[in-house]
mmCIF file of C-alpha atoms in Angstrom:
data_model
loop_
_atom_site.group_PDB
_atom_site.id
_atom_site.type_symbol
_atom_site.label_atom_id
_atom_site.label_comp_id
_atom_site.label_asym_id
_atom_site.label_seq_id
_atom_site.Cartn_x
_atom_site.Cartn_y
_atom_site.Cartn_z
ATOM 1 C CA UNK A 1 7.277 -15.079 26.236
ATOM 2 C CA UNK A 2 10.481 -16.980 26.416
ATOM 3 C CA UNK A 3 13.085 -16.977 23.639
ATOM 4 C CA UNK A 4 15.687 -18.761 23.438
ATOM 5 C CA UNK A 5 19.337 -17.423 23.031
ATOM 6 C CA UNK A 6 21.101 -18.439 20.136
ATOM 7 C CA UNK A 7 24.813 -19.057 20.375
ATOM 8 C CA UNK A 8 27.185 -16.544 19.049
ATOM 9 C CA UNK A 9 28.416 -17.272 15.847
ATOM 10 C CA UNK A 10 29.493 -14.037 14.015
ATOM 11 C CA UNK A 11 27.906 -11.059 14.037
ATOM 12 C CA UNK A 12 28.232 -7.906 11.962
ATOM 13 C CA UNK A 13 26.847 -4.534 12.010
ATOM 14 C CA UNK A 14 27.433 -1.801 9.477
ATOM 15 C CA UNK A 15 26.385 1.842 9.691
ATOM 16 C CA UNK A 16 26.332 3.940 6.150
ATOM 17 C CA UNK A 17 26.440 7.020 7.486
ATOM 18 C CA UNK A 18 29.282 6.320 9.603
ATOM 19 C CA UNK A 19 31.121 4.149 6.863
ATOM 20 C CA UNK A 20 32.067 2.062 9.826
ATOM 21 C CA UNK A 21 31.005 -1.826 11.567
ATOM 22 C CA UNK A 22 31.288 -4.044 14.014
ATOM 23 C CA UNK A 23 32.343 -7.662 13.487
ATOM 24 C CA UNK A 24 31.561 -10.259 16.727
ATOM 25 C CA UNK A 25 32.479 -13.655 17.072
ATOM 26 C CA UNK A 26 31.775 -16.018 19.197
ATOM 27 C CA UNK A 27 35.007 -17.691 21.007
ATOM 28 C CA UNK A 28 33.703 -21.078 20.791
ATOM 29 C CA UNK A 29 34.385 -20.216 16.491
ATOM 30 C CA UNK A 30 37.320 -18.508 17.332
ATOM 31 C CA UNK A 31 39.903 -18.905 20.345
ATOM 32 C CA UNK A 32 41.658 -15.654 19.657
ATOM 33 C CA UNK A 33 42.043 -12.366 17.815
ATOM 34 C CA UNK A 34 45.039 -14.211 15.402
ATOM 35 C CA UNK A 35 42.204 -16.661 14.157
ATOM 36 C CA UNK A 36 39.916 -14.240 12.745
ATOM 37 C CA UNK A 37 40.969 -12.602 9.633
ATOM 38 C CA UNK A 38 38.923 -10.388 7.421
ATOM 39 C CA UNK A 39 38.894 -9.559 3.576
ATOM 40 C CA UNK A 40 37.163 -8.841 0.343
ATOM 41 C CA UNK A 41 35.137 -11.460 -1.933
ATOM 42 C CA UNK A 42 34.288 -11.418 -5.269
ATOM 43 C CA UNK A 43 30.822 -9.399 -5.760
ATOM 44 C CA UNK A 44 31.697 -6.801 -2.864
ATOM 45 C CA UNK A 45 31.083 -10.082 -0.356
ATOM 46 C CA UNK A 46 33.009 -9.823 3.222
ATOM 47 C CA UNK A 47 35.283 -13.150 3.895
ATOM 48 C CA UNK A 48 35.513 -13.719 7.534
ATOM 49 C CA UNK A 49 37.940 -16.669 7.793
ATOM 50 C CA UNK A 50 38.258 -18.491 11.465
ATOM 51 C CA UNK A 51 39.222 -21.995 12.474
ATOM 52 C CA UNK A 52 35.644 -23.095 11.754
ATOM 53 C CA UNK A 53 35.598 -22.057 8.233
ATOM 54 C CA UNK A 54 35.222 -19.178 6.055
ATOM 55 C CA UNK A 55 32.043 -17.289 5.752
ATOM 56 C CA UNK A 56 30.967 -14.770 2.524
ATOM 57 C CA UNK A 57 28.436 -12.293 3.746
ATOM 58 C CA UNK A 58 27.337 -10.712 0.511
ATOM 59 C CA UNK A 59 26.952 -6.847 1.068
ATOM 60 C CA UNK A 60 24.215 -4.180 -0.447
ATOM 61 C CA UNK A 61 25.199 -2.589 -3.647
ATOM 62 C CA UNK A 62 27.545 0.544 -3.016
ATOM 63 C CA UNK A 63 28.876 -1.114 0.014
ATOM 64 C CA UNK A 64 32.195 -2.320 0.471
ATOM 65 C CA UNK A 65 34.935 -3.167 2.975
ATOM 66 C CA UNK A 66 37.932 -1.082 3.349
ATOM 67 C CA UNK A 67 40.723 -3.879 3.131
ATOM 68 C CA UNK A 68 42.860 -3.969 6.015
ATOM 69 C CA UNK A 69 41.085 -1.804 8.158
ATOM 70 C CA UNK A 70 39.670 -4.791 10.392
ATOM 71 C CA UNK A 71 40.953 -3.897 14.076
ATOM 72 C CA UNK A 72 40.725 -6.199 17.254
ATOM 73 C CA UNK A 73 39.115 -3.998 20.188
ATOM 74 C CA UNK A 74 38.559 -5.363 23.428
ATOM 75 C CA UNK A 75 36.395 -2.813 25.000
ATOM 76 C CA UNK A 76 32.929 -4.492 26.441
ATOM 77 C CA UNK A 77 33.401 -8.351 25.558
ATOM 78 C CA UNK A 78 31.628 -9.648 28.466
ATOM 79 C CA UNK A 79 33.142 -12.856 30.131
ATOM 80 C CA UNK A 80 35.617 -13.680 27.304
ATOM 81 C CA UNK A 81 32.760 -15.098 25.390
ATOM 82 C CA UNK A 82 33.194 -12.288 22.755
ATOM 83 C CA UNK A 83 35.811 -11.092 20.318
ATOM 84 C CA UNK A 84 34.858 -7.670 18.912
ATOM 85 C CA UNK A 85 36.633 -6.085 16.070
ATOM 86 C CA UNK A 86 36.090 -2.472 14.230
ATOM 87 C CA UNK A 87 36.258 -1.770 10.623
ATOM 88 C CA UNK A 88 35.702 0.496 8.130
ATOM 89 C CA UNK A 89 33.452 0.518 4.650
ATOM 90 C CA UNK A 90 33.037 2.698 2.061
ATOM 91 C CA UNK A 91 29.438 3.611 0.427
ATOM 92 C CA UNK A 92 28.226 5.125 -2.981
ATOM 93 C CA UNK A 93 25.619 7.726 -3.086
ATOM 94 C CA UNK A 94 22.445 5.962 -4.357
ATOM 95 C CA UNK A 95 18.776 6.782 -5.153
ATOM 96 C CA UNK A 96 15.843 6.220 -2.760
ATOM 97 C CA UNK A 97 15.792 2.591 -2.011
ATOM 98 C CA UNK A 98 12.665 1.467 -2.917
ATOM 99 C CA UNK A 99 8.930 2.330 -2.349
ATOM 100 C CA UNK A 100 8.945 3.059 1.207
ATOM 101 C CA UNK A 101 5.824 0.886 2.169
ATOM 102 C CA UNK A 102 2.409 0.022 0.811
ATOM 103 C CA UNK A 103 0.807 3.651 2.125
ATOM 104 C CA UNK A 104 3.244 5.847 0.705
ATOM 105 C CA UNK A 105 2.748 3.971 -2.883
ATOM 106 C CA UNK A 106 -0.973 3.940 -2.877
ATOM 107 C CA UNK A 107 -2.246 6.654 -5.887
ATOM 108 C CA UNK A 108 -5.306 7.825 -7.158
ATOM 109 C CA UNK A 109 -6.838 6.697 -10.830
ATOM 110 C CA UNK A 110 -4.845 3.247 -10.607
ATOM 111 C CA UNK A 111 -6.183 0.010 -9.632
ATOM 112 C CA UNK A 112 -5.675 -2.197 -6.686
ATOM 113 C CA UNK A 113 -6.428 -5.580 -5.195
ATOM 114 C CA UNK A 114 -7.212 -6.489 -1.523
ATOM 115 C CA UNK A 115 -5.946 -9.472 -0.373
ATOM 116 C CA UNK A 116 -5.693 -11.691 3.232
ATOM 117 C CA UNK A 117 -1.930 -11.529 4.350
ATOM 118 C CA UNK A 118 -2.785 -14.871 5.770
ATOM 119 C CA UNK A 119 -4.339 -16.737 3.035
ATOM 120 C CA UNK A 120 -4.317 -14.916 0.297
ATOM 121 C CA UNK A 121 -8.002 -14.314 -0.463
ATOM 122 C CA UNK A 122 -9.086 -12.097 -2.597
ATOM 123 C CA UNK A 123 -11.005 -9.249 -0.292
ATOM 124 C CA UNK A 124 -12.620 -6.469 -2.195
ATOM 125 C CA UNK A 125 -13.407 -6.192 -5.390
ATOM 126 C CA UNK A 126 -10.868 -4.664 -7.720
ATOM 127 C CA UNK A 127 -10.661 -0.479 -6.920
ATOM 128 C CA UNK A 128 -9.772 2.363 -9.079
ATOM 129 C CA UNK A 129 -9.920 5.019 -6.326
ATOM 130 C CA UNK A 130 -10.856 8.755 -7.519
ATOM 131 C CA UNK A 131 -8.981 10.279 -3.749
ATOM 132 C CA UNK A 132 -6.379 8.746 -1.675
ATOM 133 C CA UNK A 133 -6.072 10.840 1.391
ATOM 134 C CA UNK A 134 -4.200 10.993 4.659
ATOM 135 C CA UNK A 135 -6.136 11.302 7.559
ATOM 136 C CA UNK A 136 -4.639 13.789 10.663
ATOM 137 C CA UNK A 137 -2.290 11.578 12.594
ATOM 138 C CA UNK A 138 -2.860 9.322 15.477
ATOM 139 C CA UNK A 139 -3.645 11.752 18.250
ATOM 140 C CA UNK A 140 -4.979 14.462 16.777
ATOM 141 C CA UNK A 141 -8.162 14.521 18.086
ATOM 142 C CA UNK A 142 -6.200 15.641 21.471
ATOM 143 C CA UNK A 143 -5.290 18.347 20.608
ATOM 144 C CA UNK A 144 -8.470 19.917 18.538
ATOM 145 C CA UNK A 145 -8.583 22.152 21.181
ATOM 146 C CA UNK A 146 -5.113 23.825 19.694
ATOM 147 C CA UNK A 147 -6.484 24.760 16.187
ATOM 148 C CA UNK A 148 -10.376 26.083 17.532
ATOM 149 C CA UNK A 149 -11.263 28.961 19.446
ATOM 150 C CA UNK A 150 -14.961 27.358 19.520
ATOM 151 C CA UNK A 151 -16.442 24.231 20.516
ATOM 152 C CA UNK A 152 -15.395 21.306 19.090
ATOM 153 C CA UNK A 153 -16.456 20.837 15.682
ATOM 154 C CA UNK A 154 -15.418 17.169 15.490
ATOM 155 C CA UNK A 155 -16.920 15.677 18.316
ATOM 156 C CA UNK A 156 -18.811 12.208 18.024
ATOM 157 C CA UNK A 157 -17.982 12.586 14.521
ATOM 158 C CA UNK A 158 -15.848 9.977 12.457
ATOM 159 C CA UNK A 159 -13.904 10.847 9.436
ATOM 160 C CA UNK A 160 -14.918 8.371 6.693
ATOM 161 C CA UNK A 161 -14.081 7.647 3.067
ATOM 162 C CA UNK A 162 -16.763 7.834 0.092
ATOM 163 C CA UNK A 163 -17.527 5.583 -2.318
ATOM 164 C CA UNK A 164 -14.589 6.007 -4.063
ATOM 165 C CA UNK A 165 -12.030 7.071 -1.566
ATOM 166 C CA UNK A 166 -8.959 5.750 0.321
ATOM 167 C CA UNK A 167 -8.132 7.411 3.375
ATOM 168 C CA UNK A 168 -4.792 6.640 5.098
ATOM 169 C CA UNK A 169 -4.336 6.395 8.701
ATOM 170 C CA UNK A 170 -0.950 5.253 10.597
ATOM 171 C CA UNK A 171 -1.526 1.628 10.435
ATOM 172 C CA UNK A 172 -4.823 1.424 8.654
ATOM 173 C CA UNK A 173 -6.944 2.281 5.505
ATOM 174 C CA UNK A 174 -10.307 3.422 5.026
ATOM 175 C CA UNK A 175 -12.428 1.643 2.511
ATOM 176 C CA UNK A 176 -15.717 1.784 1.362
ATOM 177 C CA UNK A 177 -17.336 -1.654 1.415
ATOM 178 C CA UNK A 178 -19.008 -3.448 -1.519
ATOM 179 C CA UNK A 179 -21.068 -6.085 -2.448
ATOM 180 C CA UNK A 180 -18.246 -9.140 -2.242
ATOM 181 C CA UNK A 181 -17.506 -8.213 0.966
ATOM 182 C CA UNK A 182 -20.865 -10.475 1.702
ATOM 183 C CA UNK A 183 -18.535 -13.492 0.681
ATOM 184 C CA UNK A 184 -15.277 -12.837 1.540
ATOM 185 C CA UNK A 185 -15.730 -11.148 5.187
ATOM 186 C CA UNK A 186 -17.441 -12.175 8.589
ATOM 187 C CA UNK A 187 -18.340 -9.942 11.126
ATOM 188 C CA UNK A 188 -18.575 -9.815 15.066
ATOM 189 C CA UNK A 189 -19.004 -7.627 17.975
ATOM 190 C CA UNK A 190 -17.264 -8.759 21.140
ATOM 191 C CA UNK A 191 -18.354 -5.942 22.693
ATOM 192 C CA UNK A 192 -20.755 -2.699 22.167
ATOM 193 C CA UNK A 193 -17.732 -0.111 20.904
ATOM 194 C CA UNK A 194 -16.047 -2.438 18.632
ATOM 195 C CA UNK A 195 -17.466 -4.834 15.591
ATOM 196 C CA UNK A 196 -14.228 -6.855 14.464
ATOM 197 C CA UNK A 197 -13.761 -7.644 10.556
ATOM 198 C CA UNK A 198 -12.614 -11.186 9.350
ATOM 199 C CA UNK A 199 -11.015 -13.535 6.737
ATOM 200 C CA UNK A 200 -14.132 -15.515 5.684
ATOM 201 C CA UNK A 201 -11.654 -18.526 4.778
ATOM 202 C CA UNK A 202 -8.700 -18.606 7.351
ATOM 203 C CA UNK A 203 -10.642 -16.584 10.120
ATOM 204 C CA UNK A 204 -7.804 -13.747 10.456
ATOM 205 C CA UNK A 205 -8.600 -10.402 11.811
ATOM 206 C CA UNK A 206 -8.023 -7.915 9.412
ATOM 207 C CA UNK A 207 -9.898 -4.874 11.017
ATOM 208 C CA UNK A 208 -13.132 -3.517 11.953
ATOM 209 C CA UNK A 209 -16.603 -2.199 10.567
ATOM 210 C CA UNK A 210 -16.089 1.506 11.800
ATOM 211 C CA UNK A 211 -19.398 2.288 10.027
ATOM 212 C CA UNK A 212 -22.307 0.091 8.022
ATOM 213 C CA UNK A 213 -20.357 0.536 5.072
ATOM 214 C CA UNK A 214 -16.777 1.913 5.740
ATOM 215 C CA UNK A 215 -14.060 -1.135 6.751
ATOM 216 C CA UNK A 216 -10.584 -0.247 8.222
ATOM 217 C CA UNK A 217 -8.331 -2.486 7.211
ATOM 218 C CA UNK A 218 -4.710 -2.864 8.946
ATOM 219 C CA UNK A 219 -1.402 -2.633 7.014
ATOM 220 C CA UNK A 220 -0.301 -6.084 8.681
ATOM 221 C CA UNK A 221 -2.998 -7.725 7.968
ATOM 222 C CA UNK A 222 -4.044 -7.163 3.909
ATOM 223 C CA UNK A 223 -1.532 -6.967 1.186
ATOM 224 C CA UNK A 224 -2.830 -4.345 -1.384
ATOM 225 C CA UNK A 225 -1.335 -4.452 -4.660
ATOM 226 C CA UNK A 226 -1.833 -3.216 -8.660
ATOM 227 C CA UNK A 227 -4.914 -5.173 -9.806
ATOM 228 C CA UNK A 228 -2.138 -7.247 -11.974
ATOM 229 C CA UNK A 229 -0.843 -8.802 -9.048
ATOM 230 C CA UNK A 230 -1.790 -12.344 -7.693
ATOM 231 C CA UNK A 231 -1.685 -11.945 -3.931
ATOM 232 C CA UNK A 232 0.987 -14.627 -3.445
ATOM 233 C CA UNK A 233 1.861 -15.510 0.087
ATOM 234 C CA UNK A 234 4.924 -14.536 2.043
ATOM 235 C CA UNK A 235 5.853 -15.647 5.507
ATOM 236 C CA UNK A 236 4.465 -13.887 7.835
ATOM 237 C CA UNK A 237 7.123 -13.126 10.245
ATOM 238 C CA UNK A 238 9.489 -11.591 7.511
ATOM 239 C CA UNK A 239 5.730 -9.568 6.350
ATOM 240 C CA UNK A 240 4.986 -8.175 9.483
ATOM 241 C CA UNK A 241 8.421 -6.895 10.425
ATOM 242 C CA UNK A 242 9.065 -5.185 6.773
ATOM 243 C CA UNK A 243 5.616 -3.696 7.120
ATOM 244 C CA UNK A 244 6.092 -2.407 10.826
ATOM 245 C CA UNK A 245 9.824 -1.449 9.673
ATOM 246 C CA UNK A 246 8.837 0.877 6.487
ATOM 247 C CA UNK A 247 5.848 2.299 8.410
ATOM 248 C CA UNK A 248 8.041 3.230 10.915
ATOM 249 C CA UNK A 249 10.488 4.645 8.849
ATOM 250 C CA UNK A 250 7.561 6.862 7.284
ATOM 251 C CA UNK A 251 6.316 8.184 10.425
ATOM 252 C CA UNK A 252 9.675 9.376 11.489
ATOM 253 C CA UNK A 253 10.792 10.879 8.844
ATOM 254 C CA UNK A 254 6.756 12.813 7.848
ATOM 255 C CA UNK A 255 6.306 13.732 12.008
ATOM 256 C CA UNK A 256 9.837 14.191 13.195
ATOM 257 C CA UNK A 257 9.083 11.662 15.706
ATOM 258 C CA UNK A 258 11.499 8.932 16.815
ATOM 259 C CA UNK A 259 9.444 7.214 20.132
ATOM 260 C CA UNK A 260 6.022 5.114 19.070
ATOM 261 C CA UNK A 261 3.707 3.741 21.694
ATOM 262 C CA UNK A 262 2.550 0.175 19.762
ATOM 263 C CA UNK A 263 -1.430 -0.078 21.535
ATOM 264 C CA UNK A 264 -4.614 -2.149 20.832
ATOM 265 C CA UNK A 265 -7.759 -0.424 19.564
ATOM 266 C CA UNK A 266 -8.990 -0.006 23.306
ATOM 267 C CA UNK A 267 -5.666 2.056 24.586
ATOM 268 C CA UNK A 268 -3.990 -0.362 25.711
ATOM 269 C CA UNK A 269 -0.405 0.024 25.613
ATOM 270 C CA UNK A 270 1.669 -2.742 24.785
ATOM 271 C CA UNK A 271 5.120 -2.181 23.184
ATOM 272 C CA UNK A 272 7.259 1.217 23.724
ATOM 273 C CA UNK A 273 9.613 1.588 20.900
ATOM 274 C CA UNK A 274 12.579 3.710 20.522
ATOM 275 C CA UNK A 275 13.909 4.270 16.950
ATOM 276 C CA UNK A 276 17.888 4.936 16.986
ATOM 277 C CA UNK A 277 19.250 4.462 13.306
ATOM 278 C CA UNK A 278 17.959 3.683 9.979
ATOM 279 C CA UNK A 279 21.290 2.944 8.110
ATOM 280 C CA UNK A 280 22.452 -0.285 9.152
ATOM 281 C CA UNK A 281 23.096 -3.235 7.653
ATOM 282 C CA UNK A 282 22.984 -6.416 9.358
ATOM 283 C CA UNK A 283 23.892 -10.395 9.597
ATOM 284 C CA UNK A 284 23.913 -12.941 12.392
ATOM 285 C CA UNK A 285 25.078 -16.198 11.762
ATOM 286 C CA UNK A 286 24.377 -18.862 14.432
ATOM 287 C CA UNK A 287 27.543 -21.191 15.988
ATOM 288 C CA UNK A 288 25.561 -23.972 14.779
ATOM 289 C CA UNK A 289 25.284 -22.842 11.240
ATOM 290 C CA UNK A 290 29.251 -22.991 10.808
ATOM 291 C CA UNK A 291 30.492 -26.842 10.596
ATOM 292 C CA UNK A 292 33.181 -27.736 12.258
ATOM 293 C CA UNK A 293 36.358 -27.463 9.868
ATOM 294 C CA UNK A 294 40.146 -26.972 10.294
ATOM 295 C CA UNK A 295 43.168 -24.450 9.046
ATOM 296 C CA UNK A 296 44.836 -27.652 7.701
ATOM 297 C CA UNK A 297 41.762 -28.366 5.131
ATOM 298 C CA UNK A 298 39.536 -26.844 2.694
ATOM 299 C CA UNK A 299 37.461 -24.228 4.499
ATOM 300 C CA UNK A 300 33.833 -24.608 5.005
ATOM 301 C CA UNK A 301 31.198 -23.043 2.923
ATOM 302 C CA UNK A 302 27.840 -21.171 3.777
ATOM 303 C CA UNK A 303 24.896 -21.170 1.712
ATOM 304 C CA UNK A 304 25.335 -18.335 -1.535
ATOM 305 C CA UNK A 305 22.219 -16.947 0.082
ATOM 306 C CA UNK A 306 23.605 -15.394 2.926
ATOM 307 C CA UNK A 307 23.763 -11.544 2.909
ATOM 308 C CA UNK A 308 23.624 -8.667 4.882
ATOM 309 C CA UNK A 309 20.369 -6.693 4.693
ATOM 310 C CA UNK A 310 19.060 -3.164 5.360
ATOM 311 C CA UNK A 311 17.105 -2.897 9.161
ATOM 312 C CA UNK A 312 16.317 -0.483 11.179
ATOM 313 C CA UNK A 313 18.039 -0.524 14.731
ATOM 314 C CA UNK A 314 15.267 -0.147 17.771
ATOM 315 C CA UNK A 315 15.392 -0.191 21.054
ATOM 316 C CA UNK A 316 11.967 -1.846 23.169
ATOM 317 C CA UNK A 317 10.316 -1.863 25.795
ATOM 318 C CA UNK A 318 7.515 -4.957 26.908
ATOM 319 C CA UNK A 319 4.677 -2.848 28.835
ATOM 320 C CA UNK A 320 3.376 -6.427 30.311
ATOM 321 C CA UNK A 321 6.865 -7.867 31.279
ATOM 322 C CA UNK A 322 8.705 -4.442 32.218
ATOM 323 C CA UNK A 323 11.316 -4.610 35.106
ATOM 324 C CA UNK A 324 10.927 -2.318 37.933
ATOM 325 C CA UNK A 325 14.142 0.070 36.107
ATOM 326 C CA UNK A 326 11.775 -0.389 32.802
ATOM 327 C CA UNK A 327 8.259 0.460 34.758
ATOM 328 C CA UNK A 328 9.748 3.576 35.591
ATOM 329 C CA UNK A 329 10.945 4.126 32.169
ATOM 330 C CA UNK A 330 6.784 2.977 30.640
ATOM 331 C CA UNK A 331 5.484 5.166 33.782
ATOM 332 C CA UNK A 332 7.663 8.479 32.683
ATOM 333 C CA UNK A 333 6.645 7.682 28.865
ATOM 334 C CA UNK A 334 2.780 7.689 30.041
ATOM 335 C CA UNK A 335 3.052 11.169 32.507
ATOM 336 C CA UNK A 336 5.037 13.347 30.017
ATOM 337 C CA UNK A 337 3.292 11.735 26.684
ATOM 338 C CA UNK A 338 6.250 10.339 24.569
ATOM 339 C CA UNK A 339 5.536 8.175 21.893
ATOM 340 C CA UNK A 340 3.367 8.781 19.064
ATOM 341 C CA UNK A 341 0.603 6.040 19.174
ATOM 342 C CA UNK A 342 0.308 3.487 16.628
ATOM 343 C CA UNK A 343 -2.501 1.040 16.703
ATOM 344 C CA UNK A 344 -3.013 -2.404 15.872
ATOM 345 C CA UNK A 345 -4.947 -5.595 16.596
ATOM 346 C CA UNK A 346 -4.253 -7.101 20.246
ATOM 347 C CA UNK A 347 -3.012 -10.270 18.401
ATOM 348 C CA UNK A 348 -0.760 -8.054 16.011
ATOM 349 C CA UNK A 349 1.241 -6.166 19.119
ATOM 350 C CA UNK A 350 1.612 -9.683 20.060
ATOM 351 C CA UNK A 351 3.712 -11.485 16.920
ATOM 352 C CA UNK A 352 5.800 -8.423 16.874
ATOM 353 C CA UNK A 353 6.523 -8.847 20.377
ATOM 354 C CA UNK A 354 7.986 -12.397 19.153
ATOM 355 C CA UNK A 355 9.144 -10.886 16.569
ATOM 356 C CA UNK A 356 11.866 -8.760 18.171
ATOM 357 C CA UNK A 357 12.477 -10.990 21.297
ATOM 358 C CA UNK A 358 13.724 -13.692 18.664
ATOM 359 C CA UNK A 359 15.609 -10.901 17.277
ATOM 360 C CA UNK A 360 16.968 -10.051 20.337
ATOM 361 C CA UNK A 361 17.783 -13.716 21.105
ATOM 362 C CA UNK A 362 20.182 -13.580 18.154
ATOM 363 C CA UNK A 363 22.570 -10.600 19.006
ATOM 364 C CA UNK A 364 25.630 -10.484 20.553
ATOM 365 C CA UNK A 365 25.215 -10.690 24.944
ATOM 366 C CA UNK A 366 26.746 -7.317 25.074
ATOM 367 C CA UNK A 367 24.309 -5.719 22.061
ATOM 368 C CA UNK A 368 21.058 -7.538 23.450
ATOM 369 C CA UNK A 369 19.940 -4.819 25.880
ATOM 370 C CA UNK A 370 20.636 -0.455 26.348
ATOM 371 C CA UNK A 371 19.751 0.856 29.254
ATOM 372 C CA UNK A 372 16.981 -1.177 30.643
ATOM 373 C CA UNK A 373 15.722 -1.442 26.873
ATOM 374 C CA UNK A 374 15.990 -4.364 24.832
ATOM 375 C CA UNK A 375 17.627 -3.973 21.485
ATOM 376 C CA UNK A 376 15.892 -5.185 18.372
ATOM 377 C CA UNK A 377 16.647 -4.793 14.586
ATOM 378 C CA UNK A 378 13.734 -4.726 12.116
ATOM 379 C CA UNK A 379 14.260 -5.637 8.373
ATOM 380 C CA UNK A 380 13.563 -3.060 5.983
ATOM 381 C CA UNK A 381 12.611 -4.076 2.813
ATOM 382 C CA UNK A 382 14.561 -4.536 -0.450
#
């Protein structure tokens, strides 16, 4: 699908680990290296003053600018259309940020509510679950063959929760179903293998009816949530690529695996995805979002709410609209088996594919594609 590009306002890129960044602006906001100048704000906020006005990028707690230490380097501005400078930041040593995503915060003897991402419907009835277990990862049923010196023990058989059980998968949870479900899910079977799983009130896909009374529910399609909660709405864009982005995250850091193969339930490969960094911290601010203003008067203002967040930095591949340099990049991926496979609805792979191309669409022209990948940055969350 088509995106378009936005144009290049300023750009910055910071990298924890490194305690270093990457500042890009547009030369339709500034002419020349003398008209950018960058200091500190109040609140650990970055001031980025040009002839268009001054911008305050609020920064993550324990991050800060180094004062002074804002260089101009030319190296890779394409056409002149780019001015690209290098500084440096300092970083405190904090805790853990946050739970890392819904699965890794899911415990027994507590209770949770099920809820449509879309709607907000209640789904389930409220569940105190007695087990919440992981299930072997995506492919292990491919290599079985590894761990028995016998036949098969698994074989036409399906690994499914009890009545009181929650068993976690890579992108989905097992659940026993329950009388409510009558009411608050729909049920079809476009074909003999699969029997799809709906929002009785907006129509969403959340899953599918692996057995008469065992749903699997996807991550990006329920929010779960302590039984106190009320299931309140977010948008759906920002809820699909924090999801995607802290189960990501998890899988990397549990398997040692940095490549994921995004497919549909039937094997059908869609998105290749390369994970390169979890440490950066991001904002992109469009040319049209800074109003025209000039050195002689009072500098223009963004909105307060502009800050830099936490994302993960990705590089992608589109399996339908690959290149012939990126076909032979998807074909080696297939032969050798790279990327660990993580499955979601046809309709899912889809809205993240939008997802990163109006990502994409929004960095700099020389930080939009790596060798015949696309670059994409995914949101962590708070």
């Amino acid at each position: 699908m088509s995106v378009k590009t936005h144009g290049l306002g300023v750009f910055l890129e910071l990298r924890k680990r490194l305690q270093s960044g990457l500042l890009v602006v547009g030369t339709n906001v500034a002419g020349g290296p003398a008209d950018v100048a960058v200091s500190v704000g109040g609140d650990s906020s970055l001031l980025v003053r040009t002839p268009r006005g001054e911008l305050s990028l609020a920064l993550p707690a324990g991050v800060a600018f180094e004062t002074g230490s804002c260089i101009h380097t030319p190296v890779g501005e394409p056409s002149g259309e780019e001015l690209h400078f290098r500084l440096r930041i300092t970083t405190e040593r904090s805790k853990q940020e946050g739970p890392a995503s819904m699965m890794e915060t899911l415990k027994a003897k507590e209770t949770y509510s099920f809820h449509c991402q879309g709607c907000t419907t209640r789904l389930l009835e409220d569940r105190v679950f007695s087990r919440v277990l992981p299930l072997p990862n995506g492919n292990w049923n491919a290599i079985v063959d590894d761990w028995c010196c016998h036949p098969d023990p698994f074989a036409n058989k399906k690994l499914l929760p009890r009545a009181e059980d929650c068993l976690l998968g890579d992108t989905f949870v097992l659940v026993a179903r329950d009388a409510g479900c009558d009411h608050t899910l729909t049920q079809e079977k476009p074909c003999h293998r699969l029997a799809l799983v709906s929002c009785a009130s907006c129509s969403s896909v959340l899953g599918e009816a692996v057995a008469p009374g065992t749903l699997k529910l996807y991550i990006t399609q329920v929010v779960v949530q302590p039984a106190v909660g009320d299931g309140r709405n977010s948008v759906r864009s920002s809820f699909l690529e924090k999801t995607v982005a802290a189960r990501l995250l998890d899988l990397s850091s549990s398997l040692s695996s940095f490549h994921f193969s995004l497919q549909t339930p039937d094997g059908k490969v869609v998105l290749l995805l390369w994970l390169l960094n979890a440490d950066s911290i991001i904002a992109s601010v469009p040319e049209t979002c800074i109003r025209e203003g000039g050195s002689s008067g009072p500098p223009a203002s963004l909105s307060p709410s502009l800050r830099a967040a936490r994302a993960l930095k990705l590089l992608y591949i589109s399996c339908s609209s690959a290149s012939t340099q990126q076909r032979e990049i998807v074909t080696s991926w297939e032969v050798n088996s790279i990327g660990h496979p993580m499955v979601l609805p046809l309709q899912v792979c889809e809205e993240l594919l939008q997802v990163m191309d109006e990502s994409n669409s929004t960095l700099p022209a020389s930080m939009r594609c790596m060798r015949s990948y696309e670059v994409r940055r995914l949101q962590k969350p708070p």
